[in-house]
C-alpha cells in the first residue's frame, strides 16, 4: 500500500499507471454525486408531464347523430380541436381520386378512414405547420385552409399546398356502434 | 478575508474575461482559496446546510407553484391534486413542507452556535444583524407558506397572526393586510405573491451575509482572530468536503421525515378545508414558532403580549452591544457557558409551553393554587417564568456577566499548541 501513496504531488497515479486509492475515491464520489443529482432531477422534471387527472380525461365519446352530411363538428379532445366530418359522396370521390396525385405526405384516403365508414373523417384539427386551427370548407381542394400561413388540405385532410409538412393527424379512434365513436 | 486573491488566470480566455468580468476570480476567492480558520468544528457546517435548505425550498417551491392555484375556492383542492395526481407531487410537497422545518432546525442551531462562540461580536455585528434579517424573512415566508394549503390551521393561523399585527398597529392595518374584513381570497392571493417573492429577498440578504462574513473572515471555536497563514486552510477542499459530509448527514434526517413521517411535524387539522365559521379546538403554530407563541400568551394584555413577542427577536439585534464580554468563545467563559445552556433549555421549555393550552396543568397530579389570574401549576405560569428567564438572560445576564466573570486565559492564536495554551 505504501508504494501507491503520494506517487504524485497531487495524490493521483502517474499517467499510464493503474488508478490508486485516491483516484478511486474521486471516481466513486463523482459517480455518487452524478447519480444523486440525476435521481433528484428526474422527479423535478417529470412533474411537468401530464398529471393523473389529465391522463384520466384522455379519451372521449362522441355521438355521430349530431353531424349532418356535408358538415363537420369540432369537439375538444386533450385540449385540442378534433374535426368530425360527415363527407358527401362527392367529397369522398375527390379524395380517392387524389390518392395517387403528387402528395407531399403520401397516404390513401382508405388509410385515413375506417373500413366501411369512409363517410366519417376524424382528424386532429391542428395544422401541422405551427399549430393553428384550419378553417372548414375553404381552400382550392374543398378541405381546409389554414388562416395562419396558408396551408391547404384536401377532403381527406392531406396537405396539398402551403408550408405544412404533414397531413392533418388521424387520432386513435374506434366505432363503438354506428352512431357512437370513442376518440383516444 | 477580502483582498486575499491568489487567483491567476491560466488560459487566454480566462485572462480576457478576468479584465472584463472577474467572475472566475470571485468564485475562486470566495469558494475555493478563501482562507478559513483551520479549527472549525461541525457546528460551522450549518451555513452550508442552510444554503442547501434555501435552494431546496426555492426549487421545490417553484415546482409546487406550477400546480398550485392560489384561490380560496381551489387552493385546498389544488394541494390535494398535487398530492394525488401530479407526478411525484406528494414527494415534492413533503420535501417543501418538511424542508421548512429542517430550515428552521438548522437556523436555530446556526444562531445558537453564533451565540455560544460569540460570533456576533466586533467586527461581525453587521454579519449578525443580516443573519437576523434573514431569520425574520424566513419567519414571514414560512408563515405565509403555511397559509397557502388553505386548511383550517392555515386559515386560523393567518387570522391570529394578522390580528397580532393589528394589536400593534391598529385595525386599519389588519384590513389592509386582509384586503377585506376577514382572511379571504384577497389575503390568500397576496400571501402567495409574497411567499414567492420573499425567498429571493432571503437569497439577496444571504449574499450580503456571506459578503459580511468574508470581510472579517470566519470566527472559530477558539474565538481568537486569525493571526497568520498558519491559522488557516483554503476553503476547498477542506471545508467543501466537511460541509458536504454534514449536508449528507443532514439529508438523512431530512429524508427520514419526508419518507417515513411526513406529517409528524404538521397538524392534522390542516387536512380540513378552511372554514371561516369554525375555529379548530386546539390551534397551535408550527413547532418553530412555539417559543414566541408561548411568550405571546404569557402576557395577559393584547398589545403587551404582541410587543413582548416581537421584542424577543428585536432584542437579539442588540446582542453585540448587550454582551459586554470581550472574550468571544464560551470555551473560555465557564459561567457564561452554564447560563448559555440554561438559556437553550429555557427556549425549549417555552416551545413546550407553546404546544400546550395555557390553562393545562404542567404536573398532572398536582392541584396547585391560584396565583393572580391563573393556577401556578399551569402552562401560563410556566410560560411567564420562561419569558422572564429569556429576557433575563439577554437583558441582565449578558451585560452583567461580561463585567463580573473571570474568563479563562485565551490562546495566543489558533495554532498555539494545546500544551502552552493550558499553561498560559
XYZ file of C-alpha atoms in Angstrom:
608
model
C 0.000 0.000 0.000
C 2.738 2.400 0.931
C 4.157 2.376 -2.574
C 0.860 3.521 -4.069
C 0.512 6.580 -1.852
C 1.696 10.003 -2.953
C 3.348 8.873 -6.130
C 2.440 12.303 -7.468
C 2.305 15.616 -5.642
C -1.463 15.800 -6.124
C -2.031 12.247 -4.921
C -3.027 10.884 -8.315
C -1.398 7.941 -10.030
C 1.125 8.939 -12.720
C -0.158 8.745 -16.303
C -0.210 5.215 -17.691
C -0.472 3.540 -14.288
C -3.489 1.964 -12.669
C -5.627 4.328 -10.581
C -4.657 4.399 -6.938
C -6.913 4.663 -3.918
C -7.185 8.446 -4.129
C -8.364 8.200 -7.736
C -10.818 5.520 -6.714
C -12.345 7.769 -4.049
C -12.695 10.575 -6.570
C -14.343 8.281 -9.115
C -16.745 6.853 -6.546
C -17.614 10.278 -5.135
C -18.219 11.766 -8.568
C -20.340 8.783 -9.599
C -22.417 9.018 -6.438
C -22.858 12.760 -6.973
C -23.958 12.334 -10.585
C -26.330 9.518 -9.608
C -27.752 11.565 -6.752
C -28.304 14.627 -8.903
C -29.997 12.524 -11.591
C -32.247 10.835 -9.020
C -33.273 14.216 -7.634
C -33.628 15.892 -11.010
C -35.921 13.289 -12.521
C -38.966 13.836 -10.239
C -38.498 17.591 -10.586
C -38.658 17.298 -14.373
C -41.251 14.520 -14.594
C -43.705 16.550 -12.507
C -44.238 18.690 -15.611
C -45.643 15.719 -17.548
C -49.440 15.326 -17.577
C -50.812 14.570 -14.117
C -53.004 11.545 -13.412
C -56.216 13.580 -13.616
C -55.202 14.951 -17.020
C -54.448 11.468 -18.318
C -57.761 10.211 -16.949
C -59.542 12.565 -19.335
C -57.526 11.425 -22.337
C -60.383 9.767 -24.224
C -63.867 10.987 -25.083
C -67.010 9.543 -26.652
C -68.926 11.364 -29.342
C -72.462 10.883 -30.698
C -72.304 10.942 -34.520
C -76.005 11.730 -34.966
C -75.116 15.350 -34.178
C -73.378 15.757 -37.542
C -75.262 16.379 -40.797
C -73.881 15.188 -44.104
C -71.544 17.751 -45.637
C -70.765 19.280 -42.272
C -68.202 18.919 -39.546
C -68.429 19.196 -35.777
C -65.448 20.297 -33.752
C -65.036 18.587 -30.378
C -62.366 19.231 -27.772
C -60.069 16.321 -27.072
C -56.968 16.630 -24.864
C -57.326 20.381 -25.082
C -57.213 20.354 -28.871
C -59.939 20.536 -31.553
C -60.935 17.316 -33.295
C -62.801 17.575 -36.623
C -65.572 15.026 -37.097
C -66.571 15.436 -40.757
C -69.522 13.660 -42.396
C -68.330 13.664 -46.007
C -70.599 13.736 -49.058
C -70.094 11.022 -51.769
C -68.601 13.784 -53.967
C -66.017 14.690 -51.352
C -65.096 11.044 -50.850
C -64.745 10.555 -54.602
C -62.476 13.604 -54.854
C -60.322 12.331 -52.001
C -59.985 8.837 -53.504
C -59.255 10.321 -56.941
C -56.282 12.193 -55.469
C -54.809 9.070 -53.819
C -52.090 8.845 -56.427
C -51.527 12.526 -57.048
C -48.141 14.033 -56.204
C -48.683 14.176 -52.430
C -46.227 15.708 -50.000
C -47.174 13.165 -47.337
C -48.449 10.221 -49.414
C -51.407 8.382 -47.913
C -54.522 6.932 -49.493
C -57.939 8.002 -48.322
C -58.587 4.413 -47.169
C -55.628 4.657 -44.821
C -57.190 7.716 -43.195
C -60.663 6.321 -42.559
C -62.115 3.120 -41.080
C -63.241 0.341 -43.491
C -66.891 0.767 -44.439
C -67.031 4.118 -42.648
C -65.417 6.239 -45.341
C -68.073 8.953 -44.855
C -66.569 9.692 -41.434
C -63.320 11.596 -41.437
C -61.940 12.207 -37.950
C -58.874 14.438 -37.669
C -56.929 16.390 -35.111
C -57.731 19.933 -36.178
C -54.257 21.294 -35.714
C -52.274 22.500 -38.717
C -49.046 20.539 -38.950
C -47.165 23.729 -39.718
C -47.335 25.752 -36.487
C -50.461 24.605 -34.674
C -53.309 26.870 -35.836
C -56.810 25.508 -36.479
C -57.580 25.310 -40.259
C -60.949 26.609 -41.498
C -63.550 24.142 -42.801
C -64.515 24.010 -46.489
C -62.000 26.620 -47.645
C -59.064 26.401 -49.999
C -58.640 25.005 -53.503
C -59.315 21.387 -52.583
C -62.559 21.808 -50.591
C -60.967 20.521 -47.437
C -59.437 23.037 -45.042
C -57.442 26.222 -45.283
C -55.169 27.366 -42.501
C -55.538 31.137 -41.908
C -52.132 31.481 -40.282
C -49.751 30.651 -43.151
C -51.981 29.426 -45.962
C -51.646 25.652 -45.837
C -54.304 23.941 -47.928
C -55.735 20.498 -47.081
C -57.980 18.318 -49.263
C -61.176 16.471 -48.337
C -59.068 13.730 -46.806
C -57.144 16.230 -44.662
C -53.975 15.733 -46.705
C -51.587 18.627 -47.199
C -51.737 19.866 -50.809
C -50.291 23.377 -50.758
C -48.555 25.753 -48.365
C -45.837 25.355 -45.739
C -47.235 22.489 -43.623
C -45.147 19.305 -43.902
C -47.677 16.624 -42.918
C -51.306 15.639 -43.356
C -53.743 16.508 -40.577
C -53.215 13.790 -37.969
C -55.739 10.994 -37.520
C -56.260 10.306 -33.821
C -56.765 6.820 -32.425
C -60.484 6.171 -32.511
C -62.920 3.305 -32.710
C -66.619 2.992 -33.585
C -68.480 1.717 -30.502
C -71.635 1.485 -32.644
C -72.919 3.028 -35.884
C -73.678 6.260 -34.080
C -71.011 6.388 -31.372
C -67.266 6.852 -31.672
C -64.615 6.771 -28.981
C -61.689 9.096 -29.595
C -58.393 8.446 -27.794
C -10.811 37.723 4.094
C -11.144 40.403 1.487
C -8.218 41.203 -0.708
C -6.507 37.844 -0.367
C -6.909 36.949 -4.034
C -4.429 34.339 -5.234
C -6.206 33.533 -8.495
C -4.041 33.563 -11.594
C -5.855 33.087 -14.882
C -4.101 30.308 -16.766
C -5.622 30.434 -20.229
C -6.001 33.296 -22.665
C -9.768 33.286 -22.403
C -9.608 33.415 -18.584
C -7.218 36.378 -18.787
C -9.539 38.056 -21.284
C -12.551 37.523 -19.035
C -10.683 38.451 -15.854
C -10.047 42.008 -17.070
C -13.675 42.403 -18.089
C -15.774 40.470 -15.569
C -13.605 38.821 -12.890
C -16.305 36.301 -12.074
C -13.967 33.308 -12.015
C -11.679 35.226 -9.656
C -14.689 35.991 -7.462
C -15.699 32.338 -7.355
C -12.178 31.148 -6.661
C -11.658 33.755 -3.925
C -14.914 33.072 -2.129
C -15.382 29.344 -2.551
C -12.010 27.787 -3.314
C -8.981 29.610 -1.962
C -10.784 31.514 0.814
C -8.552 31.298 3.912
C -10.655 29.659 6.604
C -9.654 29.040 10.231
C -8.310 25.518 10.420
C -10.146 24.618 13.639
C -13.808 24.982 12.582
C -15.924 22.189 14.059
C -19.161 20.648 12.761
C -21.268 23.435 14.251
C -19.798 25.563 11.466
C -21.261 23.367 8.741
C -24.744 24.749 9.266
C -24.050 27.699 6.979
C -23.678 25.335 4.053
C -26.629 23.268 5.275
C -28.773 26.417 5.341
C -27.705 27.361 1.830
C -28.771 23.906 0.683
C -32.077 24.314 2.544
C -32.771 27.619 0.797
C -32.048 26.143 -2.631
C -34.210 23.100 -1.849
C -37.111 25.304 -0.784
C -36.830 27.546 -3.833
C -36.592 24.644 -6.304
C -39.438 22.611 -4.795
C -41.447 25.793 -4.300
C -41.182 26.807 -7.934
C -42.340 23.327 -8.886
C -45.293 23.463 -6.494
C -46.298 26.869 -7.861
C -46.656 25.207 -11.271
C -49.549 23.138 -9.900
C -50.936 25.263 -7.086
C -53.982 27.503 -7.516
C -53.970 30.487 -5.120
C -57.727 30.967 -4.940
C -59.813 30.401 -1.853
C -62.146 28.179 -3.886
C -59.446 25.941 -5.292
C -56.307 26.192 -3.150
C -57.105 23.226 -0.919
C -58.142 21.072 -3.878
C -55.073 22.001 -5.856
C -52.867 20.863 -2.964
C -54.703 17.545 -2.928
C -54.254 17.449 -6.700
C -50.515 17.836 -6.143
C -50.582 15.043 -3.559
C -52.604 12.607 -5.652
C -52.275 13.389 -9.343
C -49.091 15.284 -10.113
C -46.138 13.025 -10.912
C -44.028 12.787 -7.728
C -46.143 15.661 -6.381
C -46.540 14.032 -2.957
C -42.769 13.845 -2.581
C -42.120 17.365 -3.783
C -44.731 18.786 -1.436
C -43.461 16.786 1.538
C -39.920 17.931 0.783
C -41.144 21.528 0.730
C -43.236 21.240 3.916
C -40.623 19.333 5.914
C -37.923 21.445 4.297
C -39.317 24.445 6.163
C -38.907 22.582 9.450
C -35.418 21.433 8.523
C -34.554 25.008 7.534
C -35.605 26.287 10.943
C -33.878 23.446 12.779
C -30.652 24.348 11.004
C -31.085 28.088 11.518
C -31.667 27.652 15.256
C -28.505 25.575 15.578
C -26.690 28.187 13.484
C -27.924 31.020 15.732
C -27.124 29.213 18.980
C -23.667 28.410 17.611
C -23.195 32.109 16.922
C -24.199 32.936 20.498
C -22.016 30.245 22.065
C -18.874 31.220 20.179
C -19.557 34.972 20.299
C -19.713 35.218 16.523
C -21.774 38.425 16.758
C -19.038 40.416 18.491
C -16.934 43.075 16.762
C -16.100 43.118 13.916
C -19.025 40.847 12.965
C -22.028 42.875 14.192
C -23.326 43.535 10.680
C -22.961 39.859 9.845
C -25.092 39.013 12.873
C -27.733 41.625 12.075
C -28.011 40.433 8.475
C -28.456 36.916 9.826
C -31.358 38.100 11.966
C -32.875 39.865 8.959
C -32.732 36.536 7.126
C -34.358 34.872 10.118
C -37.200 37.424 10.137
C -37.722 36.974 6.396
C -37.744 33.206 6.928
C -40.463 33.552 9.565
C -42.577 35.729 7.289
C -42.078 33.320 4.412
C -42.863 30.246 6.489
C -45.981 31.840 7.931
C -47.347 32.846 4.534
C -46.431 29.474 3.077
C -48.363 27.734 5.817
C -51.463 29.712 4.815
C -51.369 28.520 1.202
C -52.835 24.978 1.610
C -55.944 26.760 2.890
C -56.694 24.209 5.572
C -58.144 25.014 8.952
C -54.752 25.695 10.568
C -53.763 27.836 7.581
C -56.849 29.963 7.886
C -56.841 30.377 11.643
C -53.086 30.825 11.796
C -53.452 33.633 9.275
C -56.309 35.119 11.287
C -54.380 35.059 14.564
C -51.092 36.377 13.196
C -52.675 39.206 11.213
C -54.621 40.135 14.348
C -51.330 40.297 16.276
C -50.135 42.833 13.732
C -53.426 44.632 14.280
C -52.836 44.592 18.044
C -49.750 46.712 17.491
C -50.692 48.854 14.507
C -54.475 49.019 14.681
C -57.488 47.632 12.823
C -56.876 49.688 9.680
C -53.622 47.839 9.118
C -55.333 44.484 9.604
C -57.927 45.396 6.999
C -55.126 46.459 4.695
C -53.349 43.132 5.155
C -56.530 41.170 4.567
C -57.816 43.192 1.639
C -61.228 42.744 3.201
C -62.950 42.297 6.520
C -61.558 38.851 7.257
C -58.914 36.488 5.914
C -60.257 35.554 2.492
C -59.431 35.214 -1.174
C -57.515 38.538 -1.476
C -55.416 37.594 1.561
C -54.556 34.223 0.059
C -53.619 35.797 -3.277
C -51.247 38.333 -1.778
C -49.726 35.799 0.600
C -48.951 33.587 -2.379
C -47.374 36.501 -4.218
C -45.248 37.443 -1.207
C -44.411 33.836 -0.400
C -42.913 33.600 -3.874
C -41.076 36.913 -3.535
C -39.530 36.623 -0.070
C -37.221 33.631 -0.705
C -35.468 35.660 -3.383
C -35.094 38.511 -0.921
C -33.645 35.959 1.503
C -31.208 34.885 -1.200
C -30.217 38.534 -1.642
C -29.621 39.052 2.075
C -27.725 35.738 2.167
C -25.365 37.218 -0.421
C -24.853 40.236 1.860
C -24.463 37.881 4.840
C -21.673 35.998 3.050
C -20.101 39.247 1.938
C -20.123 40.475 5.532
C -18.648 37.126 6.547
C -15.839 37.332 4.050
C -14.643 40.771 5.134
C -13.517 39.814 8.660
C -13.416 36.085 7.853
C -14.910 33.271 9.926
C -14.978 33.281 13.675
C -13.779 29.951 15.104
C -14.255 27.776 18.182
C -11.392 29.467 19.993
C -12.802 32.896 19.255
C -9.388 34.430 18.614
C -8.700 36.209 15.360
C -6.643 34.593 12.636
C -3.068 35.777 13.186
C -1.132 34.227 10.333
C -1.417 31.967 7.329
C -0.591 29.054 9.639
C -4.008 29.508 11.253
C -5.937 28.946 8.040
C -6.573 26.361 5.366
C -8.146 27.017 1.957
C -11.923 26.590 1.895
C -11.596 23.953 -0.825
C -11.077 21.061 -0.303
C -11.041 21.256 3.498
C -14.455 22.785 4.143
C -16.199 21.848 0.918
C -15.669 18.233 1.955
C -16.524 18.812 5.608
C -19.655 20.786 4.687
C -20.527 18.204 2.054
C -20.366 15.401 4.579
C -22.517 17.368 7.032
C -25.054 18.104 4.287
C -25.333 14.387 3.521
C -25.887 13.529 7.193
C -28.465 16.319 7.364
C -30.201 14.910 4.278
C -30.548 11.559 6.042
C -32.519 13.249 8.819
C -34.459 15.271 6.232
C -35.292 12.201 4.143
C -36.348 10.178 7.163
C -39.009 12.806 7.837
C -40.051 13.120 4.197
C -40.387 9.395 3.597
C -41.252 7.920 6.990
C -43.001 10.642 8.986
C -44.019 13.343 6.505
C -46.852 14.662 8.628
C -45.160 14.298 12.009
C -44.304 17.999 12.188
C -47.595 19.190 10.700
C -51.068 19.316 12.119
C -53.923 17.000 11.135
C -56.422 19.877 11.195
C -54.757 21.350 8.150
C -56.170 18.478 6.084
C -59.606 20.008 6.699
C -60.547 22.751 4.283
C -60.608 26.277 5.706
C -63.889 27.210 7.357
C -64.309 30.812 8.399
C -67.163 29.901 10.761
C -65.453 27.276 12.955
C -62.124 27.532 14.773
C -60.354 24.223 15.470
C -60.371 23.000 19.078
C -56.668 23.451 19.627
C -54.821 25.922 17.497
C -51.026 25.950 17.590
C -48.429 27.295 15.183
C -45.714 25.173 13.616
C -43.091 23.981 16.115
C -40.541 26.596 15.123
C -42.811 29.408 16.289
C -43.865 27.799 19.582
C -41.456 29.655 21.933
C -42.659 33.008 20.609
C -46.257 31.855 20.777
C -45.685 30.978 24.461
C -44.278 34.469 25.098
C -47.318 35.992 23.370
C -49.727 34.074 25.584
C -47.718 34.586 28.777
C -48.761 38.236 28.954
C -52.423 38.938 29.716
C -52.572 42.067 27.566
C -53.103 42.125 23.828
C -50.653 44.906 22.972
C -48.001 43.980 25.529
C -48.114 40.313 24.524
C -47.515 41.203 20.888
C -44.727 43.626 21.814
C -43.041 41.005 24.022
C -43.190 38.522 21.181
C -41.634 40.909 18.668
C -39.250 42.161 21.362
C -37.973 38.618 21.913
C -36.489 38.801 18.422
C -35.833 42.536 18.449
C -33.533 42.254 21.464
C -31.318 39.857 19.530
C -30.397 42.708 17.195
C -28.773 44.465 20.152
C -26.815 41.421 21.298
C -23.416 42.671 20.040
C -23.775 45.657 22.371
C -25.639 43.974 25.221
C -22.873 41.417 25.664
C -20.092 43.258 27.472
C -17.565 40.419 27.429
C -14.531 40.860 25.218
C -13.945 37.091 25.116
C -15.779 35.592 22.166
C -15.823 31.869 22.733
C -17.645 30.499 25.750
C -14.949 27.820 25.905
C -13.108 30.364 27.983
C -16.153 31.622 29.885
C -17.252 28.820 32.229
C -20.060 30.732 33.921
C -21.331 32.157 30.636
C -21.382 28.615 29.281
C -23.594 27.487 32.149
C -26.017 30.341 31.551
C -25.966 29.629 27.812
C -27.126 26.050 28.297
C -29.794 27.267 30.718
C -30.902 29.693 28.008
C -31.159 26.890 25.446
C -33.176 24.913 27.995
C -35.463 27.905 28.607
C -36.096 28.211 24.866
C -37.040 24.527 24.731
C -39.324 24.943 27.758
C -41.005 27.913 26.067
C -41.504 25.781 22.979
C -43.029 23.074 25.149
C -45.348 25.677 26.714
C -46.397 26.951 23.311
C -47.564 23.477 22.334
C -49.964 23.243 25.299
C -53.115 25.057 26.245
C -52.454 27.919 28.683
C -54.706 26.530 31.409
C -53.448 22.956 31.090
C -51.647 21.626 34.176
C -47.879 21.187 33.883
C -47.702 18.449 36.535
C -50.783 16.343 36.024
C -51.359 15.040 39.593
C -50.697 18.322 41.349
C -53.622 20.574 42.241
C -51.545 23.748 42.573
C -53.110 27.015 43.707
C -54.405 30.179 42.178
C -51.877 32.981 41.794
C -53.405 36.207 40.455
C -55.232 35.202 37.281
C -54.185 31.566 36.850
C -53.140 28.374 38.588
C -49.420 28.375 39.347
C -49.245 24.793 38.064
C -50.411 25.798 34.593
C -48.604 26.415 31.357
C -49.406 30.098 31.506
C -47.247 30.500 34.613
C -44.504 28.291 33.211
C -44.573 30.474 30.089
C -44.238 33.560 32.296
C -41.278 32.033 34.106
C -39.710 31.101 30.773
C -40.343 34.566 29.322
C -38.728 36.167 32.388
C -35.708 33.881 32.032
C -35.474 34.566 28.277
C -35.366 38.319 28.705
C -33.368 37.957 31.934
C -30.607 36.128 30.116
C -30.394 38.590 27.250
C -31.116 41.759 29.218
C -29.342 41.080 32.540
C -27.010 38.082 32.434
C -25.349 39.069 29.155
C -24.341 42.627 30.206
C -23.586 41.918 33.874
C -21.719 38.638 33.462
C -19.309 40.153 30.952
C -18.240 42.671 33.602
C -18.147 40.399 36.636
C -16.949 36.997 35.421
C -13.324 35.918 35.338
C -12.746 34.239 31.987
C -10.098 31.570 31.439
C -6.999 32.669 29.571
C -7.496 32.635 25.812
C -4.861 31.191 23.480
C -2.476 33.471 21.642
C -3.612 32.157 18.285
C -5.440 29.268 16.689
C -2.151 27.458 16.067
C -0.770 27.809 19.567
C -0.193 24.274 20.771
C -2.655 22.953 23.290
C 0.019 22.441 25.955
C 1.239 26.023 26.024
C -2.360 27.111 25.817
C -3.186 25.209 29.027
C -0.126 26.601 30.777
C -0.758 30.168 29.718
